[in-house]
Coordinates of C-alpha atoms in Angstrom, one line a residue:
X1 CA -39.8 -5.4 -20.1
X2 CA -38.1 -7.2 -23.3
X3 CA -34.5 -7.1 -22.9
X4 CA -32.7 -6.8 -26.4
X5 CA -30.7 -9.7 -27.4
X6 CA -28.6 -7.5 -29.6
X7 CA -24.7 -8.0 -28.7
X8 CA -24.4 -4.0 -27.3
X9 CA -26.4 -2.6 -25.1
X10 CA -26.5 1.4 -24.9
X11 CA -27.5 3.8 -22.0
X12 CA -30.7 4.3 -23.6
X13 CA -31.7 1.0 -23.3
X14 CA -30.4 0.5 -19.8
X15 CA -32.6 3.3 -19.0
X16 CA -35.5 2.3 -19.9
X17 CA -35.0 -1.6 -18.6
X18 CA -34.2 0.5 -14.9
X19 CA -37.1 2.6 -15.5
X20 CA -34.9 5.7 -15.1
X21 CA -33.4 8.5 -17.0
X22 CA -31.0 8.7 -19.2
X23 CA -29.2 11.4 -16.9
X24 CA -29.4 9.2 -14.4
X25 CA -27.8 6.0 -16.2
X26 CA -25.3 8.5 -17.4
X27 CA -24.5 9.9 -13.4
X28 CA -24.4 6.4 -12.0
X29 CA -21.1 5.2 -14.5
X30 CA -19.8 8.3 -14.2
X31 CA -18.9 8.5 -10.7
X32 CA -21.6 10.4 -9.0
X33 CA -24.0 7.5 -8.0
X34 CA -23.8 9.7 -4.5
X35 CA -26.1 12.2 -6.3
X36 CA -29.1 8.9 -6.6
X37 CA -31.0 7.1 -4.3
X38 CA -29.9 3.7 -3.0
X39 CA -32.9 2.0 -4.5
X40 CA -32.3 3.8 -8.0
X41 CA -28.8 2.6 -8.3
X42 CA -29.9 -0.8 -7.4
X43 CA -32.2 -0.7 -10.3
X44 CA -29.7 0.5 -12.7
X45 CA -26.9 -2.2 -11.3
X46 CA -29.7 -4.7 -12.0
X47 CA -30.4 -3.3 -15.5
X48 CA -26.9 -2.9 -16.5
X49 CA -26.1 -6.6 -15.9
X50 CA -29.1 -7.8 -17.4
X51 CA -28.5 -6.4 -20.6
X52 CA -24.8 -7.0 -20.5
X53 CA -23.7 -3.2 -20.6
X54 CA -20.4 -1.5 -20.3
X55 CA -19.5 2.3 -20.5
X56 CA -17.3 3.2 -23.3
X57 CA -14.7 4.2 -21.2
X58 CA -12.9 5.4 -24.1
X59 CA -15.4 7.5 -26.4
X60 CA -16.5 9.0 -22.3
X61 CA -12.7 10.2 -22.0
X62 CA -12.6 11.8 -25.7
X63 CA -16.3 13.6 -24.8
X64 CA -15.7 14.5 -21.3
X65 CA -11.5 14.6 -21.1
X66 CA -11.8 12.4 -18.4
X67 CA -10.1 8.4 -18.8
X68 CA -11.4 7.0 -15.6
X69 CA -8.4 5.0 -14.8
X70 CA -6.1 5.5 -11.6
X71 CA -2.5 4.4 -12.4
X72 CA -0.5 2.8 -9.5
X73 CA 3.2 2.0 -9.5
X74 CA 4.6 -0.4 -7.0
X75 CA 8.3 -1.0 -6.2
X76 CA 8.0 -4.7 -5.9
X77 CA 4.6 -6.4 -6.6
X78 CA 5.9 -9.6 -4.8
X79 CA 5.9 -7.3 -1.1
X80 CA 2.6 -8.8 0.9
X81 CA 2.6 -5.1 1.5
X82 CA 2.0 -4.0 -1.1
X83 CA -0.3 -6.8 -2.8
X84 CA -2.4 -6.0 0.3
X85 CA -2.4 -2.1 -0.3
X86 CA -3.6 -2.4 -3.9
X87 CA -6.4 -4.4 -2.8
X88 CA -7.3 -1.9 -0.9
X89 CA -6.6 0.5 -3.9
X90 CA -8.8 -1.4 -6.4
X91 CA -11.9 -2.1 -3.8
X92 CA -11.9 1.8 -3.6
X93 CA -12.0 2.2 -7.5
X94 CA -14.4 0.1 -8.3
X95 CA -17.1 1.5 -6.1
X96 CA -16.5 4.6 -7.6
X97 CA -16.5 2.8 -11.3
X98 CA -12.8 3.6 -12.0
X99 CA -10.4 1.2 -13.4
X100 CA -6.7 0.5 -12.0
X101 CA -3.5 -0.1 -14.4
X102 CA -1.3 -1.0 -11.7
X103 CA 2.7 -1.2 -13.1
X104 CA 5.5 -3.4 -11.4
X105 CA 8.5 -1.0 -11.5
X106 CA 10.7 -4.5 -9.7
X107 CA 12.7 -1.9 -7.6
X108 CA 14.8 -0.9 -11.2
X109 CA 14.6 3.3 -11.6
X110 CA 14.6 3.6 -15.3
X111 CA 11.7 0.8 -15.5
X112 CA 10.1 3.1 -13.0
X113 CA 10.9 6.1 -15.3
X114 CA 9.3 4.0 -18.5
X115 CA 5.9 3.1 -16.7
X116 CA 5.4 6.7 -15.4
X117 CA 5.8 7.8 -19.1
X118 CA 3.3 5.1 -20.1
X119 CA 0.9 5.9 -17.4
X120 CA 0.8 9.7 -18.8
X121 CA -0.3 8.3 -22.0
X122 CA -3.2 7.0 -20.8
X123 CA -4.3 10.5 -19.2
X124 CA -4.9 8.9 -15.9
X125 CA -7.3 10.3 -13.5
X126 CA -4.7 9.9 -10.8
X127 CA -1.7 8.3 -9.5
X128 CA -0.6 6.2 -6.4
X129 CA 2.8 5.8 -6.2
X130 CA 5.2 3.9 -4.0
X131 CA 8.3 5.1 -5.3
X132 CA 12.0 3.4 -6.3
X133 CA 14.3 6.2 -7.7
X134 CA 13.6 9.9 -7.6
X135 CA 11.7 11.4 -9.8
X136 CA 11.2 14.2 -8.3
X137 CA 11.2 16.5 -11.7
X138 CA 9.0 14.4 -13.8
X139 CA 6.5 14.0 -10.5
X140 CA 6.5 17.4 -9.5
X141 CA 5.7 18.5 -13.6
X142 CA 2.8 16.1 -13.4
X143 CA 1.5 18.1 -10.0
X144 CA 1.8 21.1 -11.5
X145 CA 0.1 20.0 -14.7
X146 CA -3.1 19.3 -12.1
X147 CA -2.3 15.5 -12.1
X148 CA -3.8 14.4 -8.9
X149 CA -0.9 11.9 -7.2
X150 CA -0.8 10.3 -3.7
X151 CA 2.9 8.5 -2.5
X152 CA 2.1 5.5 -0.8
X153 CA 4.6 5.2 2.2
X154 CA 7.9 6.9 0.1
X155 CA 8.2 10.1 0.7
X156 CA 9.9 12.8 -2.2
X157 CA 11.2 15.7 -0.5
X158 CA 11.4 17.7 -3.6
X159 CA 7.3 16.6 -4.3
X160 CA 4.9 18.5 -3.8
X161 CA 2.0 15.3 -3.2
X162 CA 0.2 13.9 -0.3
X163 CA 1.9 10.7 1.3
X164 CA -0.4 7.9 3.3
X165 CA 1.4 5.3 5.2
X166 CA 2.4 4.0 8.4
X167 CA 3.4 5.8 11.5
X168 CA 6.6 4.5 11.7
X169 CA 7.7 6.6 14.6
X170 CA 4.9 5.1 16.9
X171 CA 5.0 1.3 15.3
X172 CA 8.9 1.1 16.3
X173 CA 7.5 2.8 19.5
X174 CA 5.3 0.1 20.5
X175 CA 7.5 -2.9 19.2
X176 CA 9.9 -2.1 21.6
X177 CA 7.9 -1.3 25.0
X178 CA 6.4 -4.9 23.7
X179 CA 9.8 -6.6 23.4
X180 CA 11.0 -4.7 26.8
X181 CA 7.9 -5.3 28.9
X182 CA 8.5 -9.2 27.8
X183 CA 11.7 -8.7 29.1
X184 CA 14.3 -8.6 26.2
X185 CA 17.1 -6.4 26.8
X186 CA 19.3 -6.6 23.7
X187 CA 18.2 -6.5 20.3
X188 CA 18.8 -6.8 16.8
X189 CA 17.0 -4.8 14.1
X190 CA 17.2 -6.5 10.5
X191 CA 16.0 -4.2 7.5
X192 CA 17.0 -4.2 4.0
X193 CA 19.0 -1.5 2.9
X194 CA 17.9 1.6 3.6
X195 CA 18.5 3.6 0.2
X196 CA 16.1 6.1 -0.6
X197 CA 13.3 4.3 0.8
X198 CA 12.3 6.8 3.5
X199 CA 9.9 4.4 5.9
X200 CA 12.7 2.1 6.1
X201 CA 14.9 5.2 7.2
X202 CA 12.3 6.2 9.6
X203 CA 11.7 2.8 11.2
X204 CA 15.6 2.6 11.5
X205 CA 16.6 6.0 12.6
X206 CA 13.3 5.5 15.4
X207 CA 15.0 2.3 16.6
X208 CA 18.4 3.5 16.9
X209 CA 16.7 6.2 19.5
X210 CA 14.4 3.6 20.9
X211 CA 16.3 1.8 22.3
X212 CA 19.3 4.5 23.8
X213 CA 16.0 6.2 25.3
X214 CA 14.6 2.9 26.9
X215 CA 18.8 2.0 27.8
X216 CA 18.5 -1.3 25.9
X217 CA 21.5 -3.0 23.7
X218 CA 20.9 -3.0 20.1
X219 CA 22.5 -3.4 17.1
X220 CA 21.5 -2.7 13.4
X221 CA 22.2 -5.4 10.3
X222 CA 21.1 -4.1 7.1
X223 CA 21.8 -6.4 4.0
X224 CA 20.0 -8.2 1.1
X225 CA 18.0 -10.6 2.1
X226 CA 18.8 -12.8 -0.8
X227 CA 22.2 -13.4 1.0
X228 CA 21.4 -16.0 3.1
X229 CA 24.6 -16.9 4.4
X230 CA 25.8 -13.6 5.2
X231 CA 22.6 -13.2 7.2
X232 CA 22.9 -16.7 9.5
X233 CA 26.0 -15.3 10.3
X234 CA 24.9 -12.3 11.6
X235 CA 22.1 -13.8 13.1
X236 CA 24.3 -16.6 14.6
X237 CA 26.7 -14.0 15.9
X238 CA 24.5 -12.2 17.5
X239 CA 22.9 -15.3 19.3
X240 CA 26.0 -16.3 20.2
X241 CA 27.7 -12.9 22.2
X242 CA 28.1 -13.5 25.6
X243 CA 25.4 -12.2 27.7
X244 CA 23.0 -12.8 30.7
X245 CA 19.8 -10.6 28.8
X246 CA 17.5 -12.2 26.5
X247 CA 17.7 -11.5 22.7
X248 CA 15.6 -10.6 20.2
X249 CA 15.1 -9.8 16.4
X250 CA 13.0 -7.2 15.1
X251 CA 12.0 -7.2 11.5
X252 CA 11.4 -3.8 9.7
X253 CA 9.2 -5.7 7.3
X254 CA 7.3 -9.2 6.2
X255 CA 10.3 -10.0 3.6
X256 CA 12.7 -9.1 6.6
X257 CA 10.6 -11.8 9.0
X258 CA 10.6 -14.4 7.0
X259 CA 13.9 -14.1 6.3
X260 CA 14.6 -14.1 10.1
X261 CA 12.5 -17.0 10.6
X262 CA 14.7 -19.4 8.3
X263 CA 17.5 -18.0 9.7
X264 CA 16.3 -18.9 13.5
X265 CA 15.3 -22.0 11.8
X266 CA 18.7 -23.2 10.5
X267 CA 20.3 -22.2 13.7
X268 CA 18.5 -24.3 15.7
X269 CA 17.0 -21.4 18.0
X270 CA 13.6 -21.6 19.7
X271 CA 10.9 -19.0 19.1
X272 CA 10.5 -17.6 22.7
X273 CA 13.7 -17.9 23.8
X274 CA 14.8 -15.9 21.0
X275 CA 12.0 -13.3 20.6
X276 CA 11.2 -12.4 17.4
X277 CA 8.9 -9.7 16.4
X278 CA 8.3 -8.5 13.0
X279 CA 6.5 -5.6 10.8
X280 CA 3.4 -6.3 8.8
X281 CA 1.2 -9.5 9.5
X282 CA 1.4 -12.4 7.2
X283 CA -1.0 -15.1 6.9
X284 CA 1.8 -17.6 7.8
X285 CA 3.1 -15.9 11.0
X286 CA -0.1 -17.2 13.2
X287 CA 1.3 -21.5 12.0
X288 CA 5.5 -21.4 12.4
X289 CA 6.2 -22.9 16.3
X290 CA 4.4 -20.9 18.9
X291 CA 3.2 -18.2 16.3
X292 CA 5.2 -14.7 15.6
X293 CA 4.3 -12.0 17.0
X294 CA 3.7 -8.9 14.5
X295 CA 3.1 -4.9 14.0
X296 CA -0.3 -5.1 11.5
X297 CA -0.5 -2.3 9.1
X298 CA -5.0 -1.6 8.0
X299 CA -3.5 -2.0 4.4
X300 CA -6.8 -2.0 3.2
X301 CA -7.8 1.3 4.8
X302 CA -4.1 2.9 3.4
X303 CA -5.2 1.8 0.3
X304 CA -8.7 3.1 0.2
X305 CA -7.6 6.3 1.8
X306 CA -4.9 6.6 -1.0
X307 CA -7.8 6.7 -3.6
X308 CA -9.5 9.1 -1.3
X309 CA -6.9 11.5 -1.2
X310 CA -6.9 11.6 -5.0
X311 CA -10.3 12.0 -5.6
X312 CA -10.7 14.9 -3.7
X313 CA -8.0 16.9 -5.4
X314 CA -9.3 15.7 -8.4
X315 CA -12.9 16.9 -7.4
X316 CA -12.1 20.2 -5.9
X317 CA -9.1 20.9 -8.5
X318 CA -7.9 23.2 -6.4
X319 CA -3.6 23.0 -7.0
X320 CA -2.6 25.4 -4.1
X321 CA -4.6 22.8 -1.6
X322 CA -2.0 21.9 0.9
X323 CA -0.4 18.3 0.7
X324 CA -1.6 16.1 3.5
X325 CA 0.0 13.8 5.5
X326 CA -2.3 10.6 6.5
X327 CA -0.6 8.4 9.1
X328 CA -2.4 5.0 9.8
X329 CA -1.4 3.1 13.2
X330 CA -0.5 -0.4 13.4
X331 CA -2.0 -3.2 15.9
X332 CA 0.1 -5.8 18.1
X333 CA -0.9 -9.0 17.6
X334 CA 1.3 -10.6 20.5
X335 CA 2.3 -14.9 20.0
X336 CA 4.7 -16.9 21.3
X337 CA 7.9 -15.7 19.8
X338 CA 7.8 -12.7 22.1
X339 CA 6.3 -15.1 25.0
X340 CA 9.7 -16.2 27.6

């Protein structure tokens, strides 16, 4: 068949180049490839790149009301956390031939405030939100207006929205029957400041009970990371109470960790000997000394089940559907620094 040389292709053309109909062409960018055979989209996939198509995403949203973007808002875009969650995110968008505007709200409220107002411009088909401030008015207005929208760890309490995450109860669980099989009896938790940030509440409110059930020592040092001298201190103090059990840290999250680790560093401390354990895995945790031992979050599947979660709200448009609660589990991936 003659492929046109013409600089845009239409869904005509593409459907006769796939030997398919127009219907067809029409259902596989519109998100219900599901409803054609595997070979048929295949042929279509082939067609459209052939030819050098693209849906008009914008004259399909003034025909159909429908924009086929997903907004995201992330707290800090610089988290491993949460670059890893939005991969997850896009991958899950893509195969269902949506497009994601992802904002950077840099942990500042009113910036969170602006690209929520932007993001409503832009009629989005739904919203993933890890959340700074609280917005629970504007959020629960968009619900109500039939705005599908998942929170990605944060939890509202005045939002009515589904919330996938971590179970932080049963991570801090198995950190520290890890830390006190391996024999560490007093322990210091390090976490940024709490604030309205509800997983780092959990994690902290689980550990302070974690360890009074399991009868260890521990002790809780929340700051900004940032300050680095304020943190060797702690650190250093903490090393250096007199004591016949083993120490450890235990990181609430990656920033947290490496933070730790160039704090152990400076100190002169040995991984091991000081056990250090830390939430989320990070490509660099296998390489420093002995390798750190870490909690691994599936970010990809929090981030594919985020879309999910969306998309079947969406689908069923159903706005009295109960809000879910997805809780993903995390893996120990045990290394030296917990290793006496």
């Amino acid at each position: 068949m003659t492929t046109p040389t013409h600089q845009h292709a239409t869904i005509l053309e593409v459907a006769r180049e796939a030997r398919a109909s127009k219907t067809s062409v029409s259902r596989y960018f519109s998100g219900e490839r599901e409803r054609l055979s595997p070979n048929l989209q295949t042929s279509i996939a082939a067609a459209a790149q052939r030819l050098g198509y693209h849906p008009n995403r914008m004259a399909s949203g003034l025909k159909g009301g429908r924009s086929w973007i997903i907004g995201m808002l992330v707290a800090d875009i610089r988290n491993p956390f949460s670059v890893a969650v939005m991969h997850g995110v896009e991958q899950a968008c893509r195969e269902r031939g949506l497009s994601l505007m992802v904002c950077n709200t840099d942990n500042d409220s009113a910036l969170e405030r602006e690209h929520l107002a932007l993001l409503t411009t832009y009629r989005v088909e739904g919203l993933v939100m890890n959340a700074v401030g609280s917005l629970d008015r504007e959020l629960q207005a968009l619900v109500e207006q039939g705005t599908p929208l998942v929170l990605l760890e944060r939890e509202l309490s005045q939002v009515e929205a589904e919330v996938v995450g971590l179970d932080n109860a049963r991570a801090l669980d198995l950190a520290l029957d890890h830390l006190q099989a391996r024999g560490y009896g007093e322990l210091l938790y390090l976490s940024e400041p709490p604030g309205l940030a509800s997983p780092r509440q959990a994690r902290l409110t689980r550990f302070q009970q974690g360890v009074a059930a399991r009868a260890l020592a521990g002790e809780v040092h929340c700051q900004t990371l940032g300050e680095t001298e304020s943190l060797n201190r702690a650190i250093g103090n903490f090393l250096a109470r007199p004591g016949t059990l083993p120490k450890a840290l235990l990181c609430a999250n990656g920033n947290a960790t490496l933070a730790a680790t160039r704090a152990l560093h400076s100190l002169g401390a040995r991984l091991g000997e000081t056990g250090l354990l830390g939430i989320d895995e990070l490509d660099w945790c296998e390489l420093v000394g002995p390798g750190i031992t870490t909690l691994a979050q599936p970010t990809e599947a929090i981030g594919r089940a985020a879309v999910e979660c969306l998309m079947r709200r969406r689908d069923t448009g159903d706005r009295t559907m109960p809000a879910r609660r997805v809780h993903f589990q995390a893996s120990l991936i045990p290394r030296g620094s917990t290793c006496r």
